[in-house]
Amino acid sequence: MQSVDYKKIQEAVTMILEAIGEDPTREGLEDTPKRVAKMYAEVFQGLNEDPKEHFKTIFGEDHEELVLVKDIPFFSMCEHHLVPFFGHAHIGYIPRGGKVTGLSKLARAVEAVARRPQLQERITATIADSMIESLDPHGVIVVIEAEHMCMTMRGVKKPGAKTVTSAVRGVYAEDAQLRAEVISHIKG
């Protein structure tokens, strides 16, 4: 398990403040390097988590129909600019052989994957692949909708633009009708 080097982050933040022409010793900024170090430790805590760990809790249930948890809020940090992106994840799966996981485990897996320097596409695929490997369901679909601050506050400056990514595995990759059914539930 990798630990966070708070001192190194504090030094880096101090250097950034100096590089932009700020005085890191002024009243409003003097504790900023410490606060940023604590924040980074928190928002990047997923670096030490394996999302598959959350799928070890399995319940025996004779259910081989859709399980969908939608509108799971999340935030992450764009690995290209280290600014946030945030939105909602929607996760559906069809259990196989009585292997049903707890609903909260889906949200915990989203947290584990999102809380690291990331790309939205990678979050989407990692969640889907982790579920396939851990639960062996008939199918998995993960849809993520997010707003990226790197597009809102810099560059193209388009606030409100949403990026949608999806990952489909198993029967959802093979059956367009099943996929459409889940998408209709997500939208509805």
mmCIF file with all atom_site columns, C-alpha atoms in Angstrom:
data_model
loop_
_atom_site.group_PDB
_atom_site.id
_atom_site.type_symbol
_atom_site.label_atom_id
_atom_site.label_alt_id
_atom_site.label_comp_id
_atom_site.label_asym_id
_atom_site.label_entity_id
_atom_site.label_seq_id
_atom_site.pdbx_PDB_ins_code
_atom_site.Cartn_x
_atom_site.Cartn_y
_atom_site.Cartn_z
_atom_site.occupancy
_atom_site.B_iso_or_equiv
_atom_site.pdbx_formal_charge
_atom_site.auth_seq_id
_atom_site.auth_comp_id
_atom_site.auth_asym_id
_atom_site.auth_atom_id
_atom_site.pdbx_PDB_model_num
ATOM 1   C CA . MET A 1 1   ? 0.000   0.000   0.000   1.00 0.00 ? 1   MET A CA 1
ATOM 2   C CA . GLN A 1 2   ? 1.465   3.273   -1.112  1.00 0.00 ? 2   GLN A CA 1
ATOM 3   C CA . SER A 1 3   ? 1.384   6.171   1.314   1.00 0.00 ? 3   SER A CA 1
ATOM 4   C CA . VAL A 1 4   ? 0.982   9.842   0.479   1.00 0.00 ? 4   VAL A CA 1
ATOM 5   C CA . ASP A 1 5   ? 4.056   12.060  0.795   1.00 0.00 ? 5   ASP A CA 1
ATOM 6   C CA . TYR A 1 6   ? 2.392   15.119  2.366   1.00 0.00 ? 6   TYR A CA 1
ATOM 7   C CA . LYS A 1 7   ? 5.654   17.044  2.622   1.00 0.00 ? 7   LYS A CA 1
ATOM 8   C CA . LYS A 1 8   ? 6.407   16.638  -1.078  1.00 0.00 ? 8   LYS A CA 1
ATOM 9   C CA . ILE A 1 9   ? 2.904   17.829  -2.046  1.00 0.00 ? 9   ILE A CA 1
ATOM 10  C CA . GLN A 1 10  ? 3.245   20.851  0.252   1.00 0.00 ? 10  GLN A CA 1
ATOM 11  C CA . GLU A 1 11  ? 6.579   21.756  -1.318  1.00 0.00 ? 11  GLU A CA 1
ATOM 12  C CA . ALA A 1 12  ? 5.114   21.395  -4.814  1.00 0.00 ? 12  ALA A CA 1
ATOM 13  C CA . VAL A 1 13  ? 2.094   23.581  -3.999  1.00 0.00 ? 13  VAL A CA 1
ATOM 14  C CA . THR A 1 14  ? 4.373   26.225  -2.517  1.00 0.00 ? 14  THR A CA 1
ATOM 15  C CA . MET A 1 15  ? 6.423   26.173  -5.729  1.00 0.00 ? 15  MET A CA 1
ATOM 16  C CA . ILE A 1 16  ? 3.282   26.507  -7.860  1.00 0.00 ? 16  ILE A CA 1
ATOM 17  C CA . LEU A 1 17  ? 2.095   29.489  -5.823  1.00 0.00 ? 17  LEU A CA 1
ATOM 18  C CA . GLU A 1 18  ? 5.504   31.130  -6.216  1.00 0.00 ? 18  GLU A CA 1
ATOM 19  C CA . ALA A 1 19  ? 5.582   30.290  -9.943  1.00 0.00 ? 19  ALA A CA 1
ATOM 20  C CA . ILE A 1 20  ? 2.272   32.086  -10.588 1.00 0.00 ? 20  ILE A CA 1
ATOM 21  C CA . GLY A 1 21  ? 3.530   35.169  -8.747  1.00 0.00 ? 21  GLY A CA 1
ATOM 22  C CA . GLU A 1 22  ? 1.788   34.631  -5.404  1.00 0.00 ? 22  GLU A CA 1
ATOM 23  C CA . ASP A 1 23  ? 3.257   34.973  -1.938  1.00 0.00 ? 23  ASP A CA 1
ATOM 24  C CA . PRO A 1 24  ? 2.737   31.595  -0.238  1.00 0.00 ? 24  PRO A CA 1
ATOM 25  C CA . THR A 1 25  ? 3.405   33.189  3.153   1.00 0.00 ? 25  THR A CA 1
ATOM 26  C CA . ARG A 1 26  ? 0.507   35.640  3.003   1.00 0.00 ? 26  ARG A CA 1
ATOM 27  C CA . GLU A 1 27  ? -2.358  35.097  5.437   1.00 0.00 ? 27  GLU A CA 1
ATOM 28  C CA . GLY A 1 28  ? -4.830  33.462  3.053   1.00 0.00 ? 28  GLY A CA 1
ATOM 29  C CA . LEU A 1 29  ? -2.257  31.118  1.538   1.00 0.00 ? 29  LEU A CA 1
ATOM 30  C CA . GLU A 1 30  ? 0.018   30.154  4.409   1.00 0.00 ? 30  GLU A CA 1
ATOM 31  C CA . ASP A 1 31  ? -1.867  26.913  5.168   1.00 0.00 ? 31  ASP A CA 1
ATOM 32  C CA . THR A 1 32  ? -2.893  26.190  1.571   1.00 0.00 ? 32  THR A CA 1
ATOM 33  C CA . PRO A 1 33  ? -0.062  23.710  0.889   1.00 0.00 ? 33  PRO A CA 1
ATOM 34  C CA . LYS A 1 34  ? -1.121  21.661  3.944   1.00 0.00 ? 34  LYS A CA 1
ATOM 35  C CA . ARG A 1 35  ? -4.798  21.789  2.943   1.00 0.00 ? 35  ARG A CA 1
ATOM 36  C CA . VAL A 1 36  ? -4.006  20.743  -0.640  1.00 0.00 ? 36  VAL A CA 1
ATOM 37  C CA . ALA A 1 37  ? -1.872  17.827  0.591   1.00 0.00 ? 37  ALA A CA 1
ATOM 38  C CA . LYS A 1 38  ? -4.738  16.595  2.806   1.00 0.00 ? 38  LYS A CA 1
ATOM 39  C CA . MET A 1 39  ? -7.212  17.046  -0.045  1.00 0.00 ? 39  MET A CA 1
ATOM 40  C CA . TYR A 1 40  ? -5.039  15.096  -2.502  1.00 0.00 ? 40  TYR A CA 1
ATOM 41  C CA . ALA A 1 41  ? -4.685  12.254  0.006   1.00 0.00 ? 41  ALA A CA 1
ATOM 42  C CA . GLU A 1 42  ? -8.470  12.093  0.214   1.00 0.00 ? 42  GLU A CA 1
ATOM 43  C CA . VAL A 1 43  ? -9.400  12.498  -3.452  1.00 0.00 ? 43  VAL A CA 1
ATOM 44  C CA . PHE A 1 44  ? -6.738  10.031  -4.613  1.00 0.00 ? 44  PHE A CA 1
ATOM 45  C CA . GLN A 1 45  ? -7.419  7.373   -1.967  1.00 0.00 ? 45  GLN A CA 1
ATOM 46  C CA . GLY A 1 46  ? -8.662  5.002   -4.677  1.00 0.00 ? 46  GLY A CA 1
ATOM 47  C CA . LEU A 1 47  ? -5.063  4.432   -5.774  1.00 0.00 ? 47  LEU A CA 1
ATOM 48  C CA . ASN A 1 48  ? -4.815  1.961   -2.907  1.00 0.00 ? 48  ASN A CA 1
ATOM 49  C CA . GLU A 1 49  ? -8.091  0.159   -3.615  1.00 0.00 ? 49  GLU A CA 1
ATOM 50  C CA . ASP A 1 50  ? -8.982  -2.691  -5.924  1.00 0.00 ? 50  ASP A CA 1
ATOM 51  C CA . PRO A 1 51  ? -12.628 -2.372  -7.019  1.00 0.00 ? 51  PRO A CA 1
ATOM 52  C CA . LYS A 1 52  ? -12.921 -6.165  -7.169  1.00 0.00 ? 52  LYS A CA 1
ATOM 53  C CA . GLU A 1 53  ? -12.569 -6.236  -3.375  1.00 0.00 ? 53  GLU A CA 1
ATOM 54  C CA . HIS A 1 54  ? -16.053 -4.742  -3.139  1.00 0.00 ? 54  HIS A CA 1
ATOM 55  C CA . PHE A 1 55  ? -17.546 -7.662  -5.057  1.00 0.00 ? 55  PHE A CA 1
ATOM 56  C CA . LYS A 1 56  ? -16.351 -10.308 -2.601  1.00 0.00 ? 56  LYS A CA 1
ATOM 57  C CA . THR A 1 57  ? -19.604 -9.906  -0.669  1.00 0.00 ? 57  THR A CA 1
ATOM 58  C CA . ILE A 1 58  ? -22.030 -12.114 -2.556  1.00 0.00 ? 58  ILE A CA 1
ATOM 59  C CA . PHE A 1 59  ? -25.538 -13.192 -1.649  1.00 0.00 ? 59  PHE A CA 1
ATOM 60  C CA . GLY A 1 60  ? -27.148 -16.377 -2.868  1.00 0.00 ? 60  GLY A CA 1
ATOM 61  C CA . GLU A 1 61  ? -30.326 -15.300 -4.596  1.00 0.00 ? 61  GLU A CA 1
ATOM 62  C CA . ASP A 1 62  ? -32.224 -17.024 -7.390  1.00 0.00 ? 62  ASP A CA 1
ATOM 63  C CA . HIS A 1 63  ? -32.413 -13.894 -9.526  1.00 0.00 ? 63  HIS A CA 1
ATOM 64  C CA . GLU A 1 64  ? -31.209 -13.768 -13.109 1.00 0.00 ? 64  GLU A CA 1
ATOM 65  C CA . GLU A 1 65  ? -32.910 -10.561 -14.218 1.00 0.00 ? 65  GLU A CA 1
ATOM 66  C CA . LEU A 1 66  ? -31.706 -6.972  -14.438 1.00 0.00 ? 66  LEU A CA 1
ATOM 67  C CA . VAL A 1 67  ? -30.273 -5.282  -11.364 1.00 0.00 ? 67  VAL A CA 1
ATOM 68  C CA . LEU A 1 68  ? -29.760 -1.576  -12.032 1.00 0.00 ? 68  LEU A CA 1
ATOM 69  C CA . VAL A 1 69  ? -28.409 1.116   -9.749  1.00 0.00 ? 69  VAL A CA 1
ATOM 70  C CA . LYS A 1 70  ? -28.547 4.485   -11.418 1.00 0.00 ? 70  LYS A CA 1
ATOM 71  C CA . ASP A 1 71  ? -27.558 8.038   -10.614 1.00 0.00 ? 71  ASP A CA 1
ATOM 72  C CA . ILE A 1 72  ? -24.568 7.085   -8.439  1.00 0.00 ? 72  ILE A CA 1
ATOM 73  C CA . PRO A 1 73  ? -22.830 10.443  -7.906  1.00 0.00 ? 73  PRO A CA 1
ATOM 74  C CA . PHE A 1 74  ? -19.069 10.514  -8.258  1.00 0.00 ? 74  PHE A CA 1
ATOM 75  C CA . PHE A 1 75  ? -16.161 12.850  -8.804  1.00 0.00 ? 75  PHE A CA 1
ATOM 76  C CA . SER A 1 76  ? -12.700 12.249  -10.121 1.00 0.00 ? 76  SER A CA 1
ATOM 77  C CA . MET A 1 77  ? -9.639  14.178  -11.230 1.00 0.00 ? 77  MET A CA 1
ATOM 78  C CA . CYS A 1 78  ? -8.700  14.412  -14.886 1.00 0.00 ? 78  CYS A CA 1
ATOM 79  C CA . GLU A 1 79  ? -5.232  12.953  -15.225 1.00 0.00 ? 79  GLU A CA 1
ATOM 80  C CA . HIS A 1 80  ? -4.392  15.397  -18.012 1.00 0.00 ? 80  HIS A CA 1
ATOM 81  C CA . HIS A 1 81  ? -5.014  18.633  -16.066 1.00 0.00 ? 81  HIS A CA 1
ATOM 82  C CA . LEU A 1 82  ? -5.589  17.539  -12.430 1.00 0.00 ? 82  LEU A CA 1
ATOM 83  C CA . VAL A 1 83  ? -8.924  19.329  -12.311 1.00 0.00 ? 83  VAL A CA 1
ATOM 84  C CA . PRO A 1 84  ? -12.189 17.633  -11.321 1.00 0.00 ? 84  PRO A CA 1
ATOM 85  C CA . PHE A 1 85  ? -14.818 15.982  -13.402 1.00 0.00 ? 85  PHE A CA 1
ATOM 86  C CA . PHE A 1 86  ? -18.044 14.824  -11.842 1.00 0.00 ? 86  PHE A CA 1
ATOM 87  C CA . GLY A 1 87  ? -21.337 13.226  -12.700 1.00 0.00 ? 87  GLY A CA 1
ATOM 88  C CA . HIS A 1 88  ? -23.341 10.061  -12.309 1.00 0.00 ? 88  HIS A CA 1
ATOM 89  C CA . ALA A 1 89  ? -22.688 6.392   -12.955 1.00 0.00 ? 89  ALA A CA 1
ATOM 90  C CA . HIS A 1 90  ? -25.380 3.905   -13.912 1.00 0.00 ? 90  HIS A CA 1
ATOM 91  C CA . ILE A 1 91  ? -24.576 0.220   -13.443 1.00 0.00 ? 91  ILE A CA 1
ATOM 92  C CA . GLY A 1 92  ? -26.710 -2.704  -14.538 1.00 0.00 ? 92  GLY A CA 1
ATOM 93  C CA . TYR A 1 93  ? -26.024 -6.406  -14.533 1.00 0.00 ? 93  TYR A CA 1
ATOM 94  C CA . ILE A 1 94  ? -27.783 -9.725  -14.888 1.00 0.00 ? 94  ILE A CA 1
ATOM 95  C CA . PRO A 1 95  ? -26.594 -12.090 -12.143 1.00 0.00 ? 95  PRO A CA 1
ATOM 96  C CA . ARG A 1 96  ? -25.681 -15.679 -12.932 1.00 0.00 ? 96  ARG A CA 1
ATOM 97  C CA . GLY A 1 97  ? -25.971 -18.712 -10.685 1.00 0.00 ? 97  GLY A CA 1
ATOM 98  C CA . GLY A 1 98  ? -27.265 -16.908 -7.607  1.00 0.00 ? 98  GLY A CA 1
ATOM 99  C CA . LYS A 1 99  ? -24.308 -14.517 -7.345  1.00 0.00 ? 99  LYS A CA 1
ATOM 100 C CA . VAL A 1 100 ? -25.836 -11.168 -6.373  1.00 0.00 ? 100 VAL A CA 1
ATOM 101 C CA . THR A 1 101 ? -23.712 -8.436  -4.819  1.00 0.00 ? 101 THR A CA 1
ATOM 102 C CA . GLY A 1 102 ? -24.875 -5.762  -2.418  1.00 0.00 ? 102 GLY A CA 1
ATOM 103 C CA . LEU A 1 103 ? -26.215 -2.616  -4.040  1.00 0.00 ? 103 LEU A CA 1
ATOM 104 C CA . SER A 1 104 ? -23.862 -0.442  -2.003  1.00 0.00 ? 104 SER A CA 1
ATOM 105 C CA . LYS A 1 105 ? -20.939 -2.435  -3.396  1.00 0.00 ? 105 LYS A CA 1
ATOM 106 C CA . LEU A 1 106 ? -21.643 -0.989  -6.841  1.00 0.00 ? 106 LEU A CA 1
ATOM 107 C CA . ALA A 1 107 ? -21.354 2.541   -5.454  1.00 0.00 ? 107 ALA A CA 1
ATOM 108 C CA . ARG A 1 108 ? -18.204 1.604   -3.521  1.00 0.00 ? 108 ARG A CA 1
ATOM 109 C CA . ALA A 1 109 ? -16.604 0.235   -6.679  1.00 0.00 ? 109 ALA A CA 1
ATOM 110 C CA . VAL A 1 110 ? -17.341 3.521   -8.465  1.00 0.00 ? 110 VAL A CA 1
ATOM 111 C CA . GLU A 1 111 ? -15.614 5.392   -5.620  1.00 0.00 ? 111 GLU A CA 1
ATOM 112 C CA . ALA A 1 112 ? -12.595 3.088   -5.668  1.00 0.00 ? 112 ALA A CA 1
ATOM 113 C CA . VAL A 1 113 ? -12.056 3.558   -9.389  1.00 0.00 ? 113 VAL A CA 1
ATOM 114 C CA . ALA A 1 114 ? -12.897 7.270   -9.579  1.00 0.00 ? 114 ALA A CA 1
ATOM 115 C CA . ARG A 1 115 ? -10.695 8.396   -6.691  1.00 0.00 ? 115 ARG A CA 1
ATOM 116 C CA . ARG A 1 116 ? -7.427  8.460   -8.595  1.00 0.00 ? 116 ARG A CA 1
ATOM 117 C CA . PRO A 1 117 ? -6.059  10.477  -11.511 1.00 0.00 ? 117 PRO A CA 1
ATOM 118 C CA . GLN A 1 118 ? -8.375  9.185   -14.211 1.00 0.00 ? 118 GLN A CA 1
ATOM 119 C CA . LEU A 1 119 ? -10.018 9.202   -17.591 1.00 0.00 ? 119 LEU A CA 1
ATOM 120 C CA . GLN A 1 120 ? -13.772 8.741   -17.765 1.00 0.00 ? 120 GLN A CA 1
ATOM 121 C CA . GLU A 1 121 ? -13.368 6.002   -20.356 1.00 0.00 ? 121 GLU A CA 1
ATOM 122 C CA . ARG A 1 122 ? -11.086 4.048   -18.004 1.00 0.00 ? 122 ARG A CA 1
ATOM 123 C CA . ILE A 1 123 ? -13.493 4.359   -15.069 1.00 0.00 ? 123 ILE A CA 1
ATOM 124 C CA . THR A 1 124 ? -16.305 2.956   -17.213 1.00 0.00 ? 124 THR A CA 1
ATOM 125 C CA . ALA A 1 125 ? -14.310 -0.015  -18.511 1.00 0.00 ? 125 ALA A CA 1
ATOM 126 C CA . THR A 1 126 ? -12.654 -0.816  -15.179 1.00 0.00 ? 126 THR A CA 1
ATOM 127 C CA . ILE A 1 127 ? -15.982 -1.071  -13.360 1.00 0.00 ? 127 ILE A CA 1
ATOM 128 C CA . ALA A 1 128 ? -17.460 -3.311  -16.062 1.00 0.00 ? 128 ALA A CA 1
ATOM 129 C CA . ASP A 1 129 ? -14.380 -5.553  -16.220 1.00 0.00 ? 129 ASP A CA 1
ATOM 130 C CA . SER A 1 130 ? -14.155 -5.822  -12.424 1.00 0.00 ? 130 SER A CA 1
ATOM 131 C CA . MET A 1 131 ? -17.764 -6.989  -12.264 1.00 0.00 ? 131 MET A CA 1
ATOM 132 C CA . ILE A 1 132 ? -17.259 -9.544  -15.041 1.00 0.00 ? 132 ILE A CA 1
ATOM 133 C CA . GLU A 1 133 ? -14.146 -10.946 -13.340 1.00 0.00 ? 133 GLU A CA 1
ATOM 134 C CA . SER A 1 134 ? -15.633 -10.994 -9.837  1.00 0.00 ? 134 SER A CA 1
ATOM 135 C CA . LEU A 1 135 ? -19.285 -11.895 -10.327 1.00 0.00 ? 135 LEU A CA 1
ATOM 136 C CA . ASP A 1 136 ? -19.353 -13.783 -13.666 1.00 0.00 ? 136 ASP A CA 1
ATOM 137 C CA . PRO A 1 137 ? -22.756 -12.280 -14.553 1.00 0.00 ? 137 PRO A CA 1
ATOM 138 C CA . HIS A 1 138 ? -24.620 -12.890 -17.803 1.00 0.00 ? 138 HIS A CA 1
ATOM 139 C CA . GLY A 1 139 ? -23.926 -9.265  -18.687 1.00 0.00 ? 139 GLY A CA 1
ATOM 140 C CA . VAL A 1 140 ? -22.857 -5.860  -17.409 1.00 0.00 ? 140 VAL A CA 1
ATOM 141 C CA . ILE A 1 141 ? -23.569 -2.362  -18.636 1.00 0.00 ? 141 ILE A CA 1
ATOM 142 C CA . VAL A 1 142 ? -21.951 0.749   -17.201 1.00 0.00 ? 142 VAL A CA 1
ATOM 143 C CA . VAL A 1 143 ? -22.922 4.222   -18.409 1.00 0.00 ? 143 VAL A CA 1
ATOM 144 C CA . ILE A 1 144 ? -21.232 7.313   -17.036 1.00 0.00 ? 144 ILE A CA 1
ATOM 145 C CA . GLU A 1 145 ? -22.293 10.914  -17.637 1.00 0.00 ? 145 GLU A CA 1
ATOM 146 C CA . ALA A 1 146 ? -19.913 13.633  -16.449 1.00 0.00 ? 146 ALA A CA 1
ATOM 147 C CA . GLU A 1 147 ? -18.986 17.283  -16.745 1.00 0.00 ? 147 GLU A CA 1
ATOM 148 C CA . HIS A 1 148 ? -15.271 17.948  -17.043 1.00 0.00 ? 148 HIS A CA 1
ATOM 149 C CA . MET A 1 149 ? -13.900 21.123  -15.511 1.00 0.00 ? 149 MET A CA 1
ATOM 150 C CA . CYS A 1 150 ? -10.997 21.001  -17.990 1.00 0.00 ? 150 CYS A CA 1
ATOM 151 C CA . MET A 1 151 ? -13.621 21.815  -20.644 1.00 0.00 ? 151 MET A CA 1
ATOM 152 C CA . THR A 1 152 ? -15.506 24.275  -18.431 1.00 0.00 ? 152 THR A CA 1
ATOM 153 C CA . MET A 1 153 ? -12.855 26.486  -16.876 1.00 0.00 ? 153 MET A CA 1
ATOM 154 C CA . ARG A 1 154 ? -10.053 26.349  -19.448 1.00 0.00 ? 154 ARG A CA 1
ATOM 155 C CA . GLY A 1 155 ? -9.471  25.568  -23.098 1.00 0.00 ? 155 GLY A CA 1
ATOM 156 C CA . VAL A 1 156 ? -12.761 25.424  -24.987 1.00 0.00 ? 156 VAL A CA 1
ATOM 157 C CA . LYS A 1 157 ? -14.728 26.855  -21.982 1.00 0.00 ? 157 LYS A CA 1
ATOM 158 C CA . LYS A 1 158 ? -18.029 25.037  -22.527 1.00 0.00 ? 158 LYS A CA 1
ATOM 159 C CA . PRO A 1 159 ? -19.777 24.767  -19.141 1.00 0.00 ? 159 PRO A CA 1
ATOM 160 C CA . GLY A 1 160 ? -22.590 22.247  -19.006 1.00 0.00 ? 160 GLY A CA 1
ATOM 161 C CA . ALA A 1 161 ? -21.204 20.007  -21.765 1.00 0.00 ? 161 ALA A CA 1
ATOM 162 C CA . LYS A 1 162 ? -21.573 16.383  -20.689 1.00 0.00 ? 162 LYS A CA 1
ATOM 163 C CA . THR A 1 163 ? -19.481 13.425  -21.756 1.00 0.00 ? 163 THR A CA 1
ATOM 164 C CA . VAL A 1 164 ? -21.191 10.027  -21.863 1.00 0.00 ? 164 VAL A CA 1
ATOM 165 C CA . THR A 1 165 ? -19.247 6.772   -21.916 1.00 0.00 ? 165 THR A CA 1
ATOM 166 C CA . SER A 1 166 ? -20.481 3.211   -21.812 1.00 0.00 ? 166 SER A CA 1
ATOM 167 C CA . ALA A 1 167 ? -19.051 -0.253  -21.411 1.00 0.00 ? 167 ALA A CA 1
ATOM 168 C CA . VAL A 1 168 ? -21.100 -3.324  -22.266 1.00 0.00 ? 168 VAL A CA 1
ATOM 169 C CA . ARG A 1 169 ? -20.064 -6.879  -21.559 1.00 0.00 ? 169 ARG A CA 1
ATOM 170 C CA . GLY A 1 170 ? -21.656 -10.294 -22.032 1.00 0.00 ? 170 GLY A CA 1
ATOM 171 C CA . VAL A 1 171 ? -25.280 -10.349 -23.193 1.00 0.00 ? 171 VAL A CA 1
ATOM 172 C CA . TYR A 1 172 ? -25.392 -6.540  -23.316 1.00 0.00 ? 172 TYR A CA 1
ATOM 173 C CA . ALA A 1 173 ? -22.651 -6.561  -25.938 1.00 0.00 ? 173 ALA A CA 1
ATOM 174 C CA . GLU A 1 174 ? -24.482 -9.226  -27.925 1.00 0.00 ? 174 GLU A CA 1
ATOM 175 C CA . ASP A 1 175 ? -28.145 -8.190  -27.635 1.00 0.00 ? 175 ASP A CA 1
ATOM 176 C CA . ALA A 1 176 ? -29.157 -4.704  -28.805 1.00 0.00 ? 176 ALA A CA 1
ATOM 177 C CA . GLN A 1 177 ? -32.697 -5.138  -27.431 1.00 0.00 ? 177 GLN A CA 1
ATOM 178 C CA . LEU A 1 178 ? -31.459 -5.892  -23.901 1.00 0.00 ? 178 LEU A CA 1
ATOM 179 C CA . ARG A 1 179 ? -29.064 -2.951  -24.144 1.00 0.00 ? 179 ARG A CA 1
ATOM 180 C CA . ALA A 1 180 ? -31.894 -0.649  -25.280 1.00 0.00 ? 180 ALA A CA 1
ATOM 181 C CA . GLU A 1 181 ? -34.078 -1.820  -22.371 1.00 0.00 ? 181 GLU A CA 1
ATOM 182 C CA . VAL A 1 182 ? -31.440 -0.820  -19.818 1.00 0.00 ? 182 VAL A CA 1
ATOM 183 C CA . ILE A 1 183 ? -30.807 2.518   -21.543 1.00 0.00 ? 183 ILE A CA 1
ATOM 184 C CA . SER A 1 184 ? -34.556 3.247   -21.369 1.00 0.00 ? 184 SER A CA 1
ATOM 185 C CA . HIS A 1 185 ? -34.512 2.519   -17.610 1.00 0.00 ? 185 HIS A CA 1
ATOM 186 C CA . ILE A 1 186 ? -31.511 4.814   -17.163 1.00 0.00 ? 186 ILE A CA 1
ATOM 187 C CA . LYS A 1 187 ? -33.171 7.645   -19.082 1.00 0.00 ? 187 LYS A CA 1
ATOM 188 C CA . GLY A 1 188 ? -36.549 7.122   -17.405 1.00 0.00 ? 188 GLY A CA 1
#
